[in-house]
Short mmCIF file of C-alpha atoms (C1' of nucleotides) in Angstrom, two decimals:
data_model
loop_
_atom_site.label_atom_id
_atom_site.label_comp_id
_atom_site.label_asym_id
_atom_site.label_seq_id
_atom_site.Cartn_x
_atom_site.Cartn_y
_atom_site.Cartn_z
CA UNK A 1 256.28 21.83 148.70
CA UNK A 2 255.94 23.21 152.31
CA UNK A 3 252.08 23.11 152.69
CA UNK A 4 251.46 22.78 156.47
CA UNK A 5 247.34 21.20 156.47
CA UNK A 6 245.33 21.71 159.65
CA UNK A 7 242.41 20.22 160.98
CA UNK A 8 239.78 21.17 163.06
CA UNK A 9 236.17 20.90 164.54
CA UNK A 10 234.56 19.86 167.54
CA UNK A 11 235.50 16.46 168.87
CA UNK A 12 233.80 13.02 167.54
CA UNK A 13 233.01 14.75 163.95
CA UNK A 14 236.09 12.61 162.75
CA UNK A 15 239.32 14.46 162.47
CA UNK A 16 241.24 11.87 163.20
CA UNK A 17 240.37 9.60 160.65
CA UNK A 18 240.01 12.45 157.91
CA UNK A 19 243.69 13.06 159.08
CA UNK A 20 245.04 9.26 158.56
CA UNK A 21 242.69 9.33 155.01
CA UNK A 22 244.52 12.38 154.37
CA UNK A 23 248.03 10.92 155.20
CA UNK A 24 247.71 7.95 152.94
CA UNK A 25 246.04 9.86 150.27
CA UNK A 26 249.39 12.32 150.03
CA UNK A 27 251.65 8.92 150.21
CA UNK A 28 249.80 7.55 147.50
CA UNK A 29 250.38 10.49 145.34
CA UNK A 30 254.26 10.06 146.72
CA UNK A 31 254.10 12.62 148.89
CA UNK A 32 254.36 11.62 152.37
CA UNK A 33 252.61 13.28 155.41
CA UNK A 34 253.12 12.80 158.89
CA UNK A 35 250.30 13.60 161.68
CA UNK A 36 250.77 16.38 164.49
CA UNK A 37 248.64 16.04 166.96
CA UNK A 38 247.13 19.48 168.82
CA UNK A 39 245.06 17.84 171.23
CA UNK A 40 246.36 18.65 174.52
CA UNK A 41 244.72 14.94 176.56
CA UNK A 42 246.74 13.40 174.20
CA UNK A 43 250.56 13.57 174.70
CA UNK A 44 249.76 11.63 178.25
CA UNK A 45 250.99 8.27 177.78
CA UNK A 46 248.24 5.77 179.15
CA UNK A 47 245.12 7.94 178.21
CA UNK A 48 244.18 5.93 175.37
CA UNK A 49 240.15 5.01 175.73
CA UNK A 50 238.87 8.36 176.80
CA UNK A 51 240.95 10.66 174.36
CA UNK A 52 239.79 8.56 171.68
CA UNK A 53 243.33 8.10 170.78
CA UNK A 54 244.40 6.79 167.84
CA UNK A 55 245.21 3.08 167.70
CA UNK A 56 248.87 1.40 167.92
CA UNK A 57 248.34 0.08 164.26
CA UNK A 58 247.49 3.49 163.00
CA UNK A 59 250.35 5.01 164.73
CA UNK A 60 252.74 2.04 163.49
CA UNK A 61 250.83 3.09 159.87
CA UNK A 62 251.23 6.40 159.58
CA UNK A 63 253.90 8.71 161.61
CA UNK A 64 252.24 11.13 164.84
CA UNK A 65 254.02 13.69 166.64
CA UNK A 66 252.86 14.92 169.81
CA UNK A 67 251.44 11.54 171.42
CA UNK A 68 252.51 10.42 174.12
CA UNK A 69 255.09 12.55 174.90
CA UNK A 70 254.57 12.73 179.49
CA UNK A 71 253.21 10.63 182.10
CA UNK A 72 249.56 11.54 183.50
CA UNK A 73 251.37 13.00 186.59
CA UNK A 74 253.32 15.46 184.50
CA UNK A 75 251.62 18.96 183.33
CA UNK A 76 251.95 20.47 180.18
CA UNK A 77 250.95 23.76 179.45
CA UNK A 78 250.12 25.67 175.67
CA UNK A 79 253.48 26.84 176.04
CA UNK A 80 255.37 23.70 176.05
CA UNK A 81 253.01 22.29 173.37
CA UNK A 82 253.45 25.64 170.78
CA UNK A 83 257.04 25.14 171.04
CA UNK A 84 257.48 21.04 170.01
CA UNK A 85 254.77 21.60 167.75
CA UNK A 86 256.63 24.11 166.03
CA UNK A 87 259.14 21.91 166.21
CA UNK A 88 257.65 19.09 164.94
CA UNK A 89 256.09 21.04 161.84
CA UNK A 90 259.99 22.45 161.23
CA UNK A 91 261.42 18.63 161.35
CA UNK A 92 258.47 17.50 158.63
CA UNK A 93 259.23 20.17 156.39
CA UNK A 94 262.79 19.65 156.33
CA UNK A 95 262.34 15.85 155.45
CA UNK A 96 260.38 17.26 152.38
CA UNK A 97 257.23 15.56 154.52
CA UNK A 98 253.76 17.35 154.53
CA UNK A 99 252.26 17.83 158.53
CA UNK A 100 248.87 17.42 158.96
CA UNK A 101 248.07 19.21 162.01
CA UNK A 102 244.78 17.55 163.70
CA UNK A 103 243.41 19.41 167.08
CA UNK A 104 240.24 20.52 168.81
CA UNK A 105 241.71 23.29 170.75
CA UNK A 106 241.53 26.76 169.09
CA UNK A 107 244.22 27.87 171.42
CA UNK A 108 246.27 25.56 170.97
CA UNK A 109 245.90 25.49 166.83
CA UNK A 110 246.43 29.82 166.79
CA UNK A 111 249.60 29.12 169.50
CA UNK A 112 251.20 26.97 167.21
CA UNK A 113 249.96 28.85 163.47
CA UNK A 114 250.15 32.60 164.56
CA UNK A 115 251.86 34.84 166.57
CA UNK A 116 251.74 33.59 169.40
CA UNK A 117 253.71 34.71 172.36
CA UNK A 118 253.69 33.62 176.26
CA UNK A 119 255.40 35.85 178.24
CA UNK A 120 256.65 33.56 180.88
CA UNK A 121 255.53 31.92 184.49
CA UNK A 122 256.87 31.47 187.05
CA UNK A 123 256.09 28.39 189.86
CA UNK A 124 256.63 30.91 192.86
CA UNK A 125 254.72 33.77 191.66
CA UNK A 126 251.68 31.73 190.92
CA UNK A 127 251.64 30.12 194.50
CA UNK A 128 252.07 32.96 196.28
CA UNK A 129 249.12 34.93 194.21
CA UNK A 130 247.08 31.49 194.42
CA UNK A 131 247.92 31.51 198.11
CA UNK A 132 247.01 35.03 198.59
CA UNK A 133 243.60 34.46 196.43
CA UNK A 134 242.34 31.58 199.20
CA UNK A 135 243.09 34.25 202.04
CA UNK A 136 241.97 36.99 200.91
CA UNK A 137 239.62 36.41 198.17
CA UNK A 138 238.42 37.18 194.41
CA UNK A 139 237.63 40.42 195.17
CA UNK A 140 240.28 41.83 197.33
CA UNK A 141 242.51 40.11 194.50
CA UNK A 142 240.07 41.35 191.31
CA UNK A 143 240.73 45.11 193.30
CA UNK A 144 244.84 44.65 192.99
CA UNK A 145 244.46 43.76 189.42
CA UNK A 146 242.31 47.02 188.89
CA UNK A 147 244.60 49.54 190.48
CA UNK A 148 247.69 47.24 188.47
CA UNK A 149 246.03 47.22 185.15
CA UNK A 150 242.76 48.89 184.96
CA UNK A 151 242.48 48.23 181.22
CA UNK A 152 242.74 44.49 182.03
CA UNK A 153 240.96 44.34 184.81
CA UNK A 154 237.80 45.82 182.54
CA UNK A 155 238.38 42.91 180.38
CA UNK A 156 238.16 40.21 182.83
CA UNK A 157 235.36 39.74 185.06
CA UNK A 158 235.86 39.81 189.09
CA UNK A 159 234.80 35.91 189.56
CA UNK A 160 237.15 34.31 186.73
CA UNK A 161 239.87 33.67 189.61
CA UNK A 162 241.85 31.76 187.08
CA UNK A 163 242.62 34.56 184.91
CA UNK A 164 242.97 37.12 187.18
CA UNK A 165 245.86 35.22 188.76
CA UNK A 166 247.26 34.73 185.38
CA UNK A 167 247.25 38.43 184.88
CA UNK A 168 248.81 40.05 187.90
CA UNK A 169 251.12 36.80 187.24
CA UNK A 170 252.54 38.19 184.05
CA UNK A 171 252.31 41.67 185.39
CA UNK A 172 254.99 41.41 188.17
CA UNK A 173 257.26 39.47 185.81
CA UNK A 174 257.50 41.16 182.76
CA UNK A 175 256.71 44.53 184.47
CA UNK A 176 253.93 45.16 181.69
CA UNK A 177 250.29 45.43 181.69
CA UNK A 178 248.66 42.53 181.15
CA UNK A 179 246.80 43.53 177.31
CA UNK A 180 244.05 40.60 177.61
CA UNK A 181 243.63 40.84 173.62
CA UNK A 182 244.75 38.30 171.16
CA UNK A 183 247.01 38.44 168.40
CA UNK A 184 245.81 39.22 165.15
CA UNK A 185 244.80 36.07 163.22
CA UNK A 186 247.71 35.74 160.63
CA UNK A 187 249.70 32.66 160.38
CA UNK A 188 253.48 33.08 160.90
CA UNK A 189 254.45 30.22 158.14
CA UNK A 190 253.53 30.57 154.37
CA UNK A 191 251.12 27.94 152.62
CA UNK A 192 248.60 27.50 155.56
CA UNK A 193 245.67 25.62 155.15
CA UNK A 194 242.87 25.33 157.66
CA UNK A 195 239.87 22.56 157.13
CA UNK A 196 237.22 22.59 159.28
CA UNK A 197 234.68 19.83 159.76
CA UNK A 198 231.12 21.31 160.48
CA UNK A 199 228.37 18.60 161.65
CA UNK A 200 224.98 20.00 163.13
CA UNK A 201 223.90 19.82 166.70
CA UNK A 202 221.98 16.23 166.61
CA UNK A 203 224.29 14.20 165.02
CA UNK A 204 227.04 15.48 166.63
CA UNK A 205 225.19 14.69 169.86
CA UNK A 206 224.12 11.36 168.84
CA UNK A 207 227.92 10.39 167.97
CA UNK A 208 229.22 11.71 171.37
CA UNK A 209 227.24 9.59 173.17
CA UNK A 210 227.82 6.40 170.99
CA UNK A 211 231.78 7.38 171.60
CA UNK A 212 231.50 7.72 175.13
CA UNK A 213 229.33 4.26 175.13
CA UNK A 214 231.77 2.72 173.14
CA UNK A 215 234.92 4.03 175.65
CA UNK A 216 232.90 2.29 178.09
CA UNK A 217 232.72 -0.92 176.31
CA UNK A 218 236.16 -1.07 175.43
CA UNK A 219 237.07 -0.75 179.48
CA UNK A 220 237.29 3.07 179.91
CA UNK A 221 237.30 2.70 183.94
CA UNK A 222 239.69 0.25 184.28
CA UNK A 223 242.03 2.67 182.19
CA UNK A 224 241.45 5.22 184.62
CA UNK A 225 241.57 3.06 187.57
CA UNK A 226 244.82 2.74 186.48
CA UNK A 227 245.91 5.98 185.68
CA UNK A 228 244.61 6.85 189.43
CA UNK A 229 247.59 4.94 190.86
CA UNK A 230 249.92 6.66 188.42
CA UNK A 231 249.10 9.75 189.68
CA UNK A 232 246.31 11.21 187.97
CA UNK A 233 244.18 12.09 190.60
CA UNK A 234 247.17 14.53 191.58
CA UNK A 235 247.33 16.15 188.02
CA UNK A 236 246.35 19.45 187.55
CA UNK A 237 246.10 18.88 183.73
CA UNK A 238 245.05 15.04 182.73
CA UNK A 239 242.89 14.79 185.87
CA UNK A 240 240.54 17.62 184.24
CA UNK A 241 240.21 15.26 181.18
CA UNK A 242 236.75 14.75 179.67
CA UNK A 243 235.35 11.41 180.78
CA UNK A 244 238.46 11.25 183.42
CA UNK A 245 237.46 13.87 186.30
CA UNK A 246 234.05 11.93 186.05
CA UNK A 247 235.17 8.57 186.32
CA UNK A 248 237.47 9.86 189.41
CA UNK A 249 234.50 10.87 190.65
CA UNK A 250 233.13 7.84 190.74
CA UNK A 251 236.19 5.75 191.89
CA UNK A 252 235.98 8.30 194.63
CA UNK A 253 232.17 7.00 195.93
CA UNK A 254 230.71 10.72 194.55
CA UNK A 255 228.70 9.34 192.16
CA UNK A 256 227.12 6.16 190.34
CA UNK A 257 229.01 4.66 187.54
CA UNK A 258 226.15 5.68 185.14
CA UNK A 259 226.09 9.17 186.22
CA UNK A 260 229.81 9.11 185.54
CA UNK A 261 229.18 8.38 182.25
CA UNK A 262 226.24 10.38 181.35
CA UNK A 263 228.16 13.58 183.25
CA UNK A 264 231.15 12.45 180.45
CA UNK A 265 228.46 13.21 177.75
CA UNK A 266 227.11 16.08 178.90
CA UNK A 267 230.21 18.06 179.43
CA UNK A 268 231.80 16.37 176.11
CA UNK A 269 228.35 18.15 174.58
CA UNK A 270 229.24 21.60 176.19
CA UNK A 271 232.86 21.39 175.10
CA UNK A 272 231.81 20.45 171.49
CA UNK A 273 229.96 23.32 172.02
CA UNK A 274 232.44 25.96 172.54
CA UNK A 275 235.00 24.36 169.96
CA UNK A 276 232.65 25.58 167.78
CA UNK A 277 231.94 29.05 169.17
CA UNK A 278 235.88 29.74 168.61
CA UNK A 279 236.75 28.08 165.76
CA UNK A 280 233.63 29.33 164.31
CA UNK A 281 234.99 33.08 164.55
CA UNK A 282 238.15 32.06 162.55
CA UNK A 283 237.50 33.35 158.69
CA UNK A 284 240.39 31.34 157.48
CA UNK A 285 239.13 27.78 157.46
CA UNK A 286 237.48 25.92 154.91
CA UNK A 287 234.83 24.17 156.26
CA UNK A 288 233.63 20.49 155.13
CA UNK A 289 230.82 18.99 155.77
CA UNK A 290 231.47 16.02 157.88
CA UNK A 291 229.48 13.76 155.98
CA UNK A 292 229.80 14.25 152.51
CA UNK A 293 230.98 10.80 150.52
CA UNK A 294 234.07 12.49 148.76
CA UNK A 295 235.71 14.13 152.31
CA UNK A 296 239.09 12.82 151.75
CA UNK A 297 238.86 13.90 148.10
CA UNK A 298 237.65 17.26 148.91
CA UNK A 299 240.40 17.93 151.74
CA UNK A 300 243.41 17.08 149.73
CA UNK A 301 241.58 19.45 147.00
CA UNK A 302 242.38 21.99 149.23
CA UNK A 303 245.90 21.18 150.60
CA UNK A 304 246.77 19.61 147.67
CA UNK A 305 249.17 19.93 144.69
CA UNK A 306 246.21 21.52 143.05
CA UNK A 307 246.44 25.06 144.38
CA UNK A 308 247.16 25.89 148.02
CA UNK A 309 243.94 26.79 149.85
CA UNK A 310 242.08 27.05 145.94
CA UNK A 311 238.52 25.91 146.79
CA UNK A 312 237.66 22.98 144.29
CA UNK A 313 234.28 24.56 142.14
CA UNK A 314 231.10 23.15 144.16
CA UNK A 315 232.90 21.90 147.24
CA UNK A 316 232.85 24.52 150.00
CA UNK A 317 230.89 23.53 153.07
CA UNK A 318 229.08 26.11 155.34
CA UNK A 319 230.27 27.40 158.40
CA UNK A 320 229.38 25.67 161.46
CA UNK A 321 226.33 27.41 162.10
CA UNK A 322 222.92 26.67 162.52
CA UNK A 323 219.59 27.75 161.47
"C1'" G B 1 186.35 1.54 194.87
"C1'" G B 2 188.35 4.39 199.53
"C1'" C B 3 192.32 7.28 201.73
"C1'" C B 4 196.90 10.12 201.28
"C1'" A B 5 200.59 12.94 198.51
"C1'" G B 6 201.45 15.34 194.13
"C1'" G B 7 200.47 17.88 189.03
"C1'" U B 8 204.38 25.33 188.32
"C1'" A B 9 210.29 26.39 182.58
"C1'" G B 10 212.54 20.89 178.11
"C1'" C B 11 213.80 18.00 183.14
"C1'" U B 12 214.06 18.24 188.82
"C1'" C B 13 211.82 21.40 192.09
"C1'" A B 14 210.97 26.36 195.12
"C1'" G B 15 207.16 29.92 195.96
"C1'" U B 16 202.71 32.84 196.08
"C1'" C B 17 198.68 33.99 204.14
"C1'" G B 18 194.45 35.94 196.58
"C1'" G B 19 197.44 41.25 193.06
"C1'" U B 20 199.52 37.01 186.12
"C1'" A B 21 205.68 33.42 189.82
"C1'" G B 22 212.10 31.81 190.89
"C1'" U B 23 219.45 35.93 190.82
"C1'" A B 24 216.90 28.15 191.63
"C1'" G B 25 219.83 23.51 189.72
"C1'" C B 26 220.42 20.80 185.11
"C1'" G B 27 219.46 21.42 179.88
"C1'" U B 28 219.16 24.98 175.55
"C1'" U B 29 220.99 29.35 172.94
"C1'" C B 30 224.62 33.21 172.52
"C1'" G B 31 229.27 35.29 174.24
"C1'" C B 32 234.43 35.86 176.54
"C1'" C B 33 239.33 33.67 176.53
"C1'" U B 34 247.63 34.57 176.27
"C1'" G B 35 251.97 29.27 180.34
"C1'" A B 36 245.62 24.36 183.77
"C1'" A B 37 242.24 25.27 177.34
"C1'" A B 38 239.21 18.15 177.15
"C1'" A B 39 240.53 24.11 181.57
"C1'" G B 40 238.15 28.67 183.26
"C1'" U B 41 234.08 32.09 182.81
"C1'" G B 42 229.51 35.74 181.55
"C1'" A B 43 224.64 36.58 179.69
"C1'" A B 44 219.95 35.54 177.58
"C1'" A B 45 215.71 32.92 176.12
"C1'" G B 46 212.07 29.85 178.03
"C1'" G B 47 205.87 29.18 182.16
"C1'" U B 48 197.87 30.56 179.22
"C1'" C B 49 201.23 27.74 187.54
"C1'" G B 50 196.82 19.90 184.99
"C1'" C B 51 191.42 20.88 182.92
"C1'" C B 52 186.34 23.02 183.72
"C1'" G B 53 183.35 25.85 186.74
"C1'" G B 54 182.33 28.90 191.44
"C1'" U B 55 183.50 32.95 195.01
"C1'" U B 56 186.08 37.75 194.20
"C1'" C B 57 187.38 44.13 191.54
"C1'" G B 58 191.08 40.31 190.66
"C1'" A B 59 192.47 33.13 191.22
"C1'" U B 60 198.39 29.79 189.96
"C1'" U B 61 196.90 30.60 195.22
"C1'" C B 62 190.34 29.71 198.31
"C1'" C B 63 185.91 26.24 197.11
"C1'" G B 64 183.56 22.23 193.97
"C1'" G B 65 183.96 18.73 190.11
"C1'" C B 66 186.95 16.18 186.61
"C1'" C B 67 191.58 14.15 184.45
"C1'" C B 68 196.61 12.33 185.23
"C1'" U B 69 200.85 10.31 188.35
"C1'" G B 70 202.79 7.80 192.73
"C1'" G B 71 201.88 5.35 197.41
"C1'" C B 72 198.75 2.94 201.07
"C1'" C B 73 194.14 0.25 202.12
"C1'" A B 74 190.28 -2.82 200.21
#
RNA sequence: GGCCAGGUAGCUCAGUCGGUAGUAGCGUUCGCCUGAAAAGUGAAAGGUCGCCGGUUCGAUUCCGGCCCUGGCCA
């Protein structure tokens, strides 16, 4: 059986612990399953409080790929991630083990399940465009990118710096235009299954800020202190963490250690926010409700021996959207 | 009780020398997304301008009274 499970939702509506449920559920039934992590804060060894990681006796319990994998002052990019997932799903289904993928990124989820292709960077390139951004500006830069790829350039709007970089990036190297459109949504390994947790707005709220209370409590800015003299502060990846940049901020003397934390739940809000915007768009996934009693039952209905993907009578959620 | 400063968007505030107000920040909602994605970005909605009267063609703006908030003095 080479079902590959996935699941997804915005962060705090309890993937992770649908995903261990999961795990033990299949190993009861003497199948075992083996977690694969697609959350990018987490293959940085150290950030364990504010990604909400899961704990050492869970990971001694039940098998994770894709944790702690680099230091804080290391960066990892989709790329690098698409590839050992891949990887990682290959090696489970080889051992005759189910992977239960578990991320909040949509990006990273369709890099690793569809076609997915990066077409390369290069360290040199990127300064010199980044350099020639800060003297001459976005718009002296967004103008290259027009007269380069006008069809991209209509796609991307003048201020997103970021992406026009990328752009004229992957235009010098592979020579191409830079198409700014997406793959088609079609997974590039048989027996997919995609579960998505849908919780409304208030709860969802209400649990982010308990979380980030509780990462307090359980000595979020000492972690961080911490990570600040391995580096973090220097990372261009990890540094941007949710909860992280704001407790840097306050290490820093920018801000109070309360607004630190209610800055962490505020942009943790926004995030959840647009996890759900994208994930929201994807037709494939079978969305639970976050809540209901018999959510382990209902998930291995669906990834289970029963029928790939069938849709157990009187279980199907409703899409993540409200009113 | 007296004096002073305020009451304008869900919150914090601008502004209107009288013509029904702001590209405001935050929040909310809805989008976009190809090697930083827990990142980066766009747009929209939202106000009987504290209440009641007066002056005026016209009041959120001027005048009077009242209510509320904060501070100072008794």
């Amino acid at each position: 059986m080479d079902v590959t499970v996935v699941l997804v939702g915005p962060t705090a509506a309890g993937k992770s612990a649908l995903a261990a449920d999961l795990a033990r559920r299949y190993t009861a039934e003497d199948q075992p399953a083996e977690v694969i992590n697609a959350d990018s804060m987490l293959v940085y060894r150290g950030m364990d409080i504010g990604t909400a990681k899961p704990s050492k006796v869970e990971l001694a319990e039940i098998p994770h790929h894709m944790i702690d994998l680099r230091e804080v002052n290391q960066t990892t990019t989709v790329a690098e991630f698409q590839q050992l997932a891949r990887a990682a799903i290959a090696d489970c289904q080889r051992r005759d083990v189910i992977p239960i993928v578990v991320g909040g990124s949509a990006l990273y989820i369709r890099a690793i399940l569809d076609d997915f292709e990066f077409p390369g960077t290069d360290p040199a390139v990127r300064t010199r465009l980044e350099n020639e951004l800060a003297r001459q500006g976005a718009k002296w830069l967004y103008q290259r990118l027009s007269e380069a790829d006008p069809l991209a350039a209509n796609r991307i709007l003048p201020g997103n710096t970021r992406r026009i970089v990328r752009a004229l990036e992957v235009i010098e190297l592979t020579g191409r235009p830079f198409t700014a459109t997406l793959p088609e949504r079609r997974y590039r390994l048989p027996d997919v299954v995609q579960i998505g947790l849908t919780i409304d707005r208030a709860p969802l709220d209400a649990r982010i800020a308990d979380r980030v209370d509780a990462m307090w409590a359980a000595g979020f800015v000492d972690e961080v202190r911490r990570l600040a003299t391995a580096g973090l502060r220097e990372s261009l990846t990890a540094s941007r963490a949710l909860g992280y940049r704001q407790v840097l901020r306050f290490l820093d003397g920018e801000i109070t250690e309360a607004q630190a934390r209610e800055l962490t739940i505020g942009a943790t809000r926004k995030f959840a926010r647009r996890q759900d915007s994208w994930f929201r768009k994807d037709a494939r996934i079978h969305w639970l409700r976050y809540d209901r009693p018999d959510l382990t039952s209902a998930a291995y209905a669906l990834g289970g021996p029963r029928g790939i993907g069938a849709v157990p009578d009187g279980l199907a959620g409703t899409p993540a959207v409200e009113d």
